[in-house]
């Protein structure tokens, strides 16, 4: 089952978290991107610029999609039902979500 166009990024992230395989956190996520095991990353809006640059650089090398979430890491954590901020989500398997179609390459 694929999600139709016009669905909000929040709903796509929830579906990704529910049906796909993801890893939360920038340290683990950058390792997955460097090793080629991640197919995409979701970055919160308030993470430091050097972290964004690292992910953008390694994602470009590994042909990994980068999706920018307009909310903060606190909002991203709350969206996933977590009581802590989530700055980065590494996507290993998107599950039923078509979120990878939204990203930059």
JSON list of C-alpha atoms in Angstrom, two decimals, residues 1 3-4 6 20 22-23 27-28 41 48 69 72 76-77 81-83 98-99 103:
[
{"chain": "A", "resi": 1, "resn": "UNK", "atom": "CA", "xyz": [0.00, 0.00, 0.00]},
{"chain": "A", "resi": 3, "resn": "UNK", "atom": "CA", "xyz": [0.46, 6.72, 0.30]},
{"chain": "A", "resi": 4, "resn": "UNK", "atom": "CA", "xyz": [-1.02, 9.11, -2.25]},
{"chain": "A", "resi": 6, "resn": "UNK", "atom": "CA", "xyz": [-0.70, 15.46, -0.97]},
{"chain": "A", "resi": 20, "resn": "UNK", "atom": "CA", "xyz": [9.57, 0.88, 8.21]},
{"chain": "A", "resi": 22, "resn": "UNK", "atom": "CA", "xyz": [14.63, 3.39, 11.18]},
{"chain": "A", "resi": 23, "resn": "UNK", "atom": "CA", "xyz": [17.40, 4.41, 13.57]},
{"chain": "A", "resi": 27, "resn": "UNK", "atom": "CA", "xyz": [25.71, 9.50, 15.72]},
{"chain": "A", "resi": 28, "resn": "UNK", "atom": "CA", "xyz": [24.18, 6.19, 14.69]},
{"chain": "A", "resi": 41, "resn": "UNK", "atom": "CA", "xyz": [17.69, 10.58, 6.42]},
{"chain": "A", "resi": 48, "resn": "UNK", "atom": "CA", "xyz": [23.71, 22.47, 14.03]},
{"chain": "A", "resi": 69, "resn": "UNK", "atom": "CA", "xyz": [11.67, 18.38, 8.49]},
{"chain": "A", "resi": 72, "resn": "UNK", "atom": "CA", "xyz": [12.46, 21.21, 15.66]},
{"chain": "A", "resi": 76, "resn": "UNK", "atom": "CA", "xyz": [10.12, 15.45, 15.67]},
{"chain": "A", "resi": 77, "resn": "UNK", "atom": "CA", "xyz": [10.51, 13.48, 18.90]},
{"chain": "A", "resi": 81, "resn": "UNK", "atom": "CA", "xyz": [5.81, 9.63, 20.58]},
{"chain": "A", "resi": 82, "resn": "UNK", "atom": "CA", "xyz": [9.22, 9.98, 22.20]},
{"chain": "A", "resi": 83, "resn": "UNK", "atom": "CA", "xyz": [9.77, 11.98, 25.42]},
{"chain": "A", "resi": 98, "resn": "UNK", "atom": "CA", "xyz": [6.80, 6.95, 0.16]},
{"chain": "A", "resi": 99, "resn": "UNK", "atom": "CA", "xyz": [8.79, 9.59, 2.05]},
{"chain": "A", "resi": 103, "resn": "UNK", "atom": "CA", "xyz": [13.94, 14.17, -0.48]}
]
